[in-house]
Short mmCIF file of C-alpha atoms in Angstrom, two decimals:
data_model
loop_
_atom_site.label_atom_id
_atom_site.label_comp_id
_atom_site.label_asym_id
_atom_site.label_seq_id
_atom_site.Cartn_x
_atom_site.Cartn_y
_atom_site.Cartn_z
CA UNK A 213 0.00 0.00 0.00
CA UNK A 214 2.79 2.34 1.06
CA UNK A 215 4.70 1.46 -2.33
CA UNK A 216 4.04 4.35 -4.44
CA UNK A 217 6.32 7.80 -3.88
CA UNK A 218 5.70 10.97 -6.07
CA UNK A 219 9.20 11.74 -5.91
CA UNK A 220 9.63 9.29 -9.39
CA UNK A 221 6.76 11.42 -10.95
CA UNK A 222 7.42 15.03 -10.00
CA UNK A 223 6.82 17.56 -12.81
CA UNK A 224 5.72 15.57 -15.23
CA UNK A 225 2.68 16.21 -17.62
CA UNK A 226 0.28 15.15 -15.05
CA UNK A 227 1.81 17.31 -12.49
CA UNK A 228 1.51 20.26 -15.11
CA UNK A 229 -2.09 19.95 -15.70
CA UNK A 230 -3.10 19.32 -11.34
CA UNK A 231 -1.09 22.42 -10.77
CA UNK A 232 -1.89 24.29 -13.24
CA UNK A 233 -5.86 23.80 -12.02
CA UNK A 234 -5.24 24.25 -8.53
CA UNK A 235 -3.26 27.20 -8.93
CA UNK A 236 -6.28 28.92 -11.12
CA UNK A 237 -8.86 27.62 -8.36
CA UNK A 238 -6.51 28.84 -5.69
CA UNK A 239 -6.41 32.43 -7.40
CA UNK A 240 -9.66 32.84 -8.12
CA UNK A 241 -10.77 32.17 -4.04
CA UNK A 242 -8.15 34.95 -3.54
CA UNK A 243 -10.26 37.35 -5.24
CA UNK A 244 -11.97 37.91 -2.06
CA UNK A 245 -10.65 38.79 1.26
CA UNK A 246 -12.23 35.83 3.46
CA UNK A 247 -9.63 33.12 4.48
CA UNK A 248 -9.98 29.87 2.53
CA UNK A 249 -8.78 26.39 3.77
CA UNK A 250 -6.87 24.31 1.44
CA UNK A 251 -7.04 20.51 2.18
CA UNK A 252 -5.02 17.75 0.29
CA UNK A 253 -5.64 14.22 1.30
CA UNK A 254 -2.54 12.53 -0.29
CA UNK A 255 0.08 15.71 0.40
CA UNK A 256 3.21 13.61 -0.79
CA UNK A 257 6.49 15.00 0.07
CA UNK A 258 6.07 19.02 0.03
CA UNK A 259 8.90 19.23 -2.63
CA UNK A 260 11.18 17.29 -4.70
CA UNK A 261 15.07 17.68 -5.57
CA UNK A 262 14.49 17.09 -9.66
CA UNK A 263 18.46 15.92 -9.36
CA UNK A 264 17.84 12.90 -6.47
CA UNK A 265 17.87 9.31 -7.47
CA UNK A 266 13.89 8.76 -7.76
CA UNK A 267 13.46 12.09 -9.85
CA UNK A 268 16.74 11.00 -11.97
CA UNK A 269 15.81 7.29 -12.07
CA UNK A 270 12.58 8.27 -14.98
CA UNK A 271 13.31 11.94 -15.01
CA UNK A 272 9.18 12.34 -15.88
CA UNK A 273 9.99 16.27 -15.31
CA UNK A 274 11.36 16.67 -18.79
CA UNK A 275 8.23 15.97 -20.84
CA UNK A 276 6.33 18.03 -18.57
CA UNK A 277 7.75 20.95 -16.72
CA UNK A 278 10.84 21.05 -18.77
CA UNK A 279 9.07 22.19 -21.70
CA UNK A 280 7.32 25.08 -20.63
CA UNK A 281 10.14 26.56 -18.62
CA UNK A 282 11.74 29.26 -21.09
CA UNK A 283 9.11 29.31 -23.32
CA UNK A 284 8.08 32.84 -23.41
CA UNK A 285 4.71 32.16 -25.17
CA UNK A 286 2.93 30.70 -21.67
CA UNK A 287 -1.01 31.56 -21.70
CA UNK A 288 -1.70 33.34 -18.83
CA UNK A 289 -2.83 30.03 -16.19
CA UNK A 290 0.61 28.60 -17.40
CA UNK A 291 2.98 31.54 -16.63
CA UNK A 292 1.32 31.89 -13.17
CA UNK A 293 2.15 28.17 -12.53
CA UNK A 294 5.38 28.24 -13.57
CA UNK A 295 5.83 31.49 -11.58
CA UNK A 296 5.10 29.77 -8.95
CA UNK A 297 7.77 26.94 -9.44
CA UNK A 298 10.37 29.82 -10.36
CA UNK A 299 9.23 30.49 -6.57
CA UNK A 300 11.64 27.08 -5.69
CA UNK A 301 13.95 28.01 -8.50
CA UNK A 302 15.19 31.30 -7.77
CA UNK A 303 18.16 30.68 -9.61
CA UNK A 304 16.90 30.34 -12.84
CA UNK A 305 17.87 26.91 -13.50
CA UNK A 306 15.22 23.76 -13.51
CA UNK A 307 16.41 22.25 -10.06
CA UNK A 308 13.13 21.53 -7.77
CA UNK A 309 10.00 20.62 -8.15
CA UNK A 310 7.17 21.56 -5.44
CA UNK A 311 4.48 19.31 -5.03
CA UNK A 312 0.66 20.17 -4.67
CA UNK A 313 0.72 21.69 -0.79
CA UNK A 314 4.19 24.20 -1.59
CA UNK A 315 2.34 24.96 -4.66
CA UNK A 316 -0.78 25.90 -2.38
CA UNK A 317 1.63 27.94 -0.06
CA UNK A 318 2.54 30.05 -2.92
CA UNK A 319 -1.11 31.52 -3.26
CA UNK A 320 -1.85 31.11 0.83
CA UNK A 321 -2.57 35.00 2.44
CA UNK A 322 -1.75 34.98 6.31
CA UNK A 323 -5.68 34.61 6.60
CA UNK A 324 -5.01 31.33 4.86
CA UNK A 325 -4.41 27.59 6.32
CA UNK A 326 -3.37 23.78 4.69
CA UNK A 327 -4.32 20.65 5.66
CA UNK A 328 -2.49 18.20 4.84
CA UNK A 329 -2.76 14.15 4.96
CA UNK A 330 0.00 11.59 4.37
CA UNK A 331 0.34 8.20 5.08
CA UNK A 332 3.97 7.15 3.34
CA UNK A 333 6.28 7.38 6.83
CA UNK A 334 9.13 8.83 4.49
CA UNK A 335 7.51 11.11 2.83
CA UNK A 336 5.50 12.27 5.86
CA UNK A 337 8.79 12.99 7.75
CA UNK A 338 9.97 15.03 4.22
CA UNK A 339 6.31 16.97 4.66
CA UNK A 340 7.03 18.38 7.94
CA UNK A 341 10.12 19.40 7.00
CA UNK A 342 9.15 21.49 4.33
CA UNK A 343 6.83 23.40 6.54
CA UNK A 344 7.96 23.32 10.17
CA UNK A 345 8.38 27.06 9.75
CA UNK A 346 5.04 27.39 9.12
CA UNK A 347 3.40 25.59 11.82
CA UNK A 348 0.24 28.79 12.24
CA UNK A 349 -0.96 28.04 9.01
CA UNK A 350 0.02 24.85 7.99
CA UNK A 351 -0.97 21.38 9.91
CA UNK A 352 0.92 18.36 8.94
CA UNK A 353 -1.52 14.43 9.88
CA UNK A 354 0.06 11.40 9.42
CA UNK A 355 -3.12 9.82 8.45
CA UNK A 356 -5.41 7.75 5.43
CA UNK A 357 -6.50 11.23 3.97
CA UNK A 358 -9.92 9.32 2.65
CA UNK A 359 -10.69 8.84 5.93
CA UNK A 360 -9.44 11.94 7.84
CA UNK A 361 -11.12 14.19 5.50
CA UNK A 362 -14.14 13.80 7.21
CA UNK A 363 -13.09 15.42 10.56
CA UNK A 364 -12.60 18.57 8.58
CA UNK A 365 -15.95 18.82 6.75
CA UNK A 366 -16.97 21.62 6.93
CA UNK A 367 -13.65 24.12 7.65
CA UNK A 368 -14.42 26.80 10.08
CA UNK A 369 -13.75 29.26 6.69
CA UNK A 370 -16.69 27.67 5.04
CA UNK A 371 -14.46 27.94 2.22
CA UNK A 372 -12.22 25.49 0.96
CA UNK A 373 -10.34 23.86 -1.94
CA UNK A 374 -10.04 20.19 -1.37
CA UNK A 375 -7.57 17.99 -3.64
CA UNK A 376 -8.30 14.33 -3.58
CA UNK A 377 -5.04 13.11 -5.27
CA UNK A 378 -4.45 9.59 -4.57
CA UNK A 379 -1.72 7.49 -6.66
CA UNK A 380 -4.27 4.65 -7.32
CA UNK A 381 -1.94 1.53 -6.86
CA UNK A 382 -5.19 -0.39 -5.74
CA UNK A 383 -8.44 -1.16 -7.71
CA UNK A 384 -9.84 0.24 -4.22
CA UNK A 385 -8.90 3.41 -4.69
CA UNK A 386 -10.94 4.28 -7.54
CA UNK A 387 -14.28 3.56 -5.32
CA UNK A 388 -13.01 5.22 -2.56
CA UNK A 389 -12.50 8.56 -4.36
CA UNK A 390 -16.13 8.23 -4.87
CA UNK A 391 -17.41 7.73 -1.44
CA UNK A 392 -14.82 10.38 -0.13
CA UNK A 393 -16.45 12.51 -2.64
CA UNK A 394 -20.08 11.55 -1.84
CA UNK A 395 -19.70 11.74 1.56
CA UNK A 396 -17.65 15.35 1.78
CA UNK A 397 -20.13 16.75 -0.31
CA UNK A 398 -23.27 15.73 2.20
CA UNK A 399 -20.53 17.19 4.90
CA UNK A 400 -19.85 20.62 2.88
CA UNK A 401 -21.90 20.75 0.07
CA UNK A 402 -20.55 24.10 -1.36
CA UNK A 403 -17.03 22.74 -1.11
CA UNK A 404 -15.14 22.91 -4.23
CA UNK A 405 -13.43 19.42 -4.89
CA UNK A 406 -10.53 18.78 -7.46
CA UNK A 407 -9.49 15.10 -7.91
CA UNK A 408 -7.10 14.34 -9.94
CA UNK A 409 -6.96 10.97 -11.98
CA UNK A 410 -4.89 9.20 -14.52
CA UNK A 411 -5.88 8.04 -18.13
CA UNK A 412 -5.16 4.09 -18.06
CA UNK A 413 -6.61 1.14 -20.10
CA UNK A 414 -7.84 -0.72 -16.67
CA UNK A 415 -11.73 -0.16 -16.22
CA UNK A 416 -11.84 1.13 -12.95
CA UNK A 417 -9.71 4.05 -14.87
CA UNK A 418 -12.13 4.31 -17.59
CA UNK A 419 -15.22 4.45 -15.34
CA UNK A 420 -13.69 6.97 -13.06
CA UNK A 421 -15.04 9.99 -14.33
CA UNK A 422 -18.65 8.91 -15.39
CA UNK A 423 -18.88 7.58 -12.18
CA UNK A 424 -17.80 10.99 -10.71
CA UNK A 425 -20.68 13.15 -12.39
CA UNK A 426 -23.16 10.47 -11.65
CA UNK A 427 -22.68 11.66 -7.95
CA UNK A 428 -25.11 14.30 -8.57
CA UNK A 429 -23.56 17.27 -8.01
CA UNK A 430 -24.95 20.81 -9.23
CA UNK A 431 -22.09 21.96 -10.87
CA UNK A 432 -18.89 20.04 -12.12
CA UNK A 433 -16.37 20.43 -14.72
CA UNK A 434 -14.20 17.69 -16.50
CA UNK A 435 -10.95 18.11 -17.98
CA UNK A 436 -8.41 15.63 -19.55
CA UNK A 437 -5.03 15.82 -20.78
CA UNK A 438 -3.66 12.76 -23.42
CA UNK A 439 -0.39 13.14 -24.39
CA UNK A 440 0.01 9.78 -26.09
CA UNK A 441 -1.75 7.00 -27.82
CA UNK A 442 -2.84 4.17 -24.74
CA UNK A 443 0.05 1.90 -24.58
CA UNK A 444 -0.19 -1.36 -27.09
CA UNK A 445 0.09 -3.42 -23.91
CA UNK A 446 -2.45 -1.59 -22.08
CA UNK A 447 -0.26 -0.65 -18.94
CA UNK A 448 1.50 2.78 -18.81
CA UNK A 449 -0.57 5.88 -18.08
CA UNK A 450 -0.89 7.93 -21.17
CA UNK A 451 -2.82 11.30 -19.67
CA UNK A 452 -4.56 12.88 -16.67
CA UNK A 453 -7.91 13.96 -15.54
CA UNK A 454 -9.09 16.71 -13.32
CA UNK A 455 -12.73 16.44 -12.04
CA UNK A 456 -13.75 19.70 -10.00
CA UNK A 457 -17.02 19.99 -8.38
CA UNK A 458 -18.05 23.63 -7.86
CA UNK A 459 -15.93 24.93 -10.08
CA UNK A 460 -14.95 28.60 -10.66
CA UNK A 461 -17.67 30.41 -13.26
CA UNK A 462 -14.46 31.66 -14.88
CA UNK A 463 -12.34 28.23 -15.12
CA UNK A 464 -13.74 26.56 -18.29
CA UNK A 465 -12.70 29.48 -20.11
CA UNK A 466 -9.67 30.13 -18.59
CA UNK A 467 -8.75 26.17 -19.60
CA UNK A 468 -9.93 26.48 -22.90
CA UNK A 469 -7.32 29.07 -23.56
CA UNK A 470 -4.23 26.94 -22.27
CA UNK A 471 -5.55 23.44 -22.69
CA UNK A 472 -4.52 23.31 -26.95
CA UNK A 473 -1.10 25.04 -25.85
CA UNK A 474 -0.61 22.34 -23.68
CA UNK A 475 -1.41 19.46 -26.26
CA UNK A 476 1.23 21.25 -28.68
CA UNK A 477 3.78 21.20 -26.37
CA UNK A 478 3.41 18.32 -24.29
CA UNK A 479 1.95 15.77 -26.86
CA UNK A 480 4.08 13.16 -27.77
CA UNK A 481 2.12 11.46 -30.90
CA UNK A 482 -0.75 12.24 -32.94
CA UNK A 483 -3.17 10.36 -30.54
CA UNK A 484 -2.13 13.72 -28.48
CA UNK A 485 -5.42 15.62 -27.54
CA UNK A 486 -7.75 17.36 -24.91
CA UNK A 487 -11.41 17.15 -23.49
CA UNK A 488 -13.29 19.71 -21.78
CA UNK A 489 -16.91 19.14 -20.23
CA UNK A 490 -18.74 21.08 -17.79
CA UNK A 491 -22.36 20.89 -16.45
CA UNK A 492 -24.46 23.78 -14.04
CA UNK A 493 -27.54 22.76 -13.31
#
């Protein structure tokens, strides 16, 4: 269970399009002065060293965040989210990668506070690291973020940004992101909810997001990311997903205008493409 580490995937194209997302939701919750609370249920690391020995074993970062980094051509949701990695860069050079919580600091006011869940004992211990300076806005849970979740519902800010990012390793993952879902929407109803998912020939990958907008939520919005053709042997993940309930009014255009960018510069074969699919009831 405790197998799967992000530090082998950090940056890559799937990392591009989750941050990319949460960094627009993020913004656009900063447009007014109440505090938000931002909640991530599998919080990883905090940040990754692109140079260690699980980055530089696949080195996933150079078909993702590698190629946007001196473009100077960025639609506007892309140069914020790389503005924000420059934030871990200040250098210049392509050297560390922040994961989904130090991405979330970036855009958190002093009114602000993370939650953040993580089981892996490593990368729990690398977690508090990254933000034992920040111990007033920032609380650190060694703990099954599915479950934990819960004990949050609804945050004293009655606003919140929850990421439900698990690395799906088990066929049991997949239903739990629905039940987590179901039940932290009967919790907080007027949450908005990002979970992230990968593009993979197994069915419980497939059904993912149907089974997602079946949960009957008022408003959701669907985006997906190929950057390949779906592996011959039908193992290998070949794009990402991000399902947001309660999205932004302003985020399906806002995608629209970087989502083709993206397929341009991060597709690796004709099969390369994008979805986009939102519902308001």
């Amino acid at each position: 269970m405790l197998s799967y580490r992000h530090a082998f995937h950090a940056g890559n194209h799937a990392d591009v399009l989750k941050h990319a997302v949460l960094l627009e939701l993020l913004s656009y919750f900063n447009r007014k002065d109440k505090p938000w609370h931002y909640i991530d249920t599998h919080a990883g690391g905090g940040c990754y060293a692109l140079d260690s020995e699980q980055a530089g074993k696949t080195a996933e970062y150079v078909d993702g965040i590698a190629r946007l980094w001196d473009r100077d051509d960025l639609p506007e949701p892309l140069a914020a989210y790389r503005a924000a990695v420059a934030q871990f860069n200040p250098h210049g050079r392509l050297l560390f990668y922040p994961g989904s919580p130090a991405l979330a600091m970036t855009a958190a006011r002093a009114q602000d506070r993370l939650r953040l869940f993580e089981l892996h004992p490593v990368d729990f211990e690398s977690l508090e690291r990254t933000f034992a300076s920040e111990t007033e806005r920032v609380q650190c849970r060694k703990a099954d973020g599915f479950a934990a979740l819960k004990s949050l519902l609804p945050p004293p800010s009655r606003r919140a940004v929850v990421l439900i990012d698990p690395p799906y390793e088990l066929k049991e993952d997949y239903r739990r992101v629905v039940d987590c879902l179901k039940d932290a929407l009967r919790r907080f109803p007027t949450g908005t909810y990002a979970v992230w998912y990968p593009l993979l020939a197994r069915p419980e990958a497939r059904a993912l997001p149907a089974r997602l907008a079946e949960i009957g939520a008022d408003s959701w919005l669907d985006v997906r990311l190929a950057v390949r053709q779906p592996p011959r042997d039908g193992f290998g993940m070949f794009g990402s997903g991000m399902f947001i309930v309660n999205p932004p009014w302003v985020l399906p255009e806002r995608l629209e205008a970087m989502m083709s960018w993206l397929v341009e510069t991060l597709g690796v074969d004709e099969a390369a493409g994008f979805d986009l699919e939102h519902h308001i009831e």
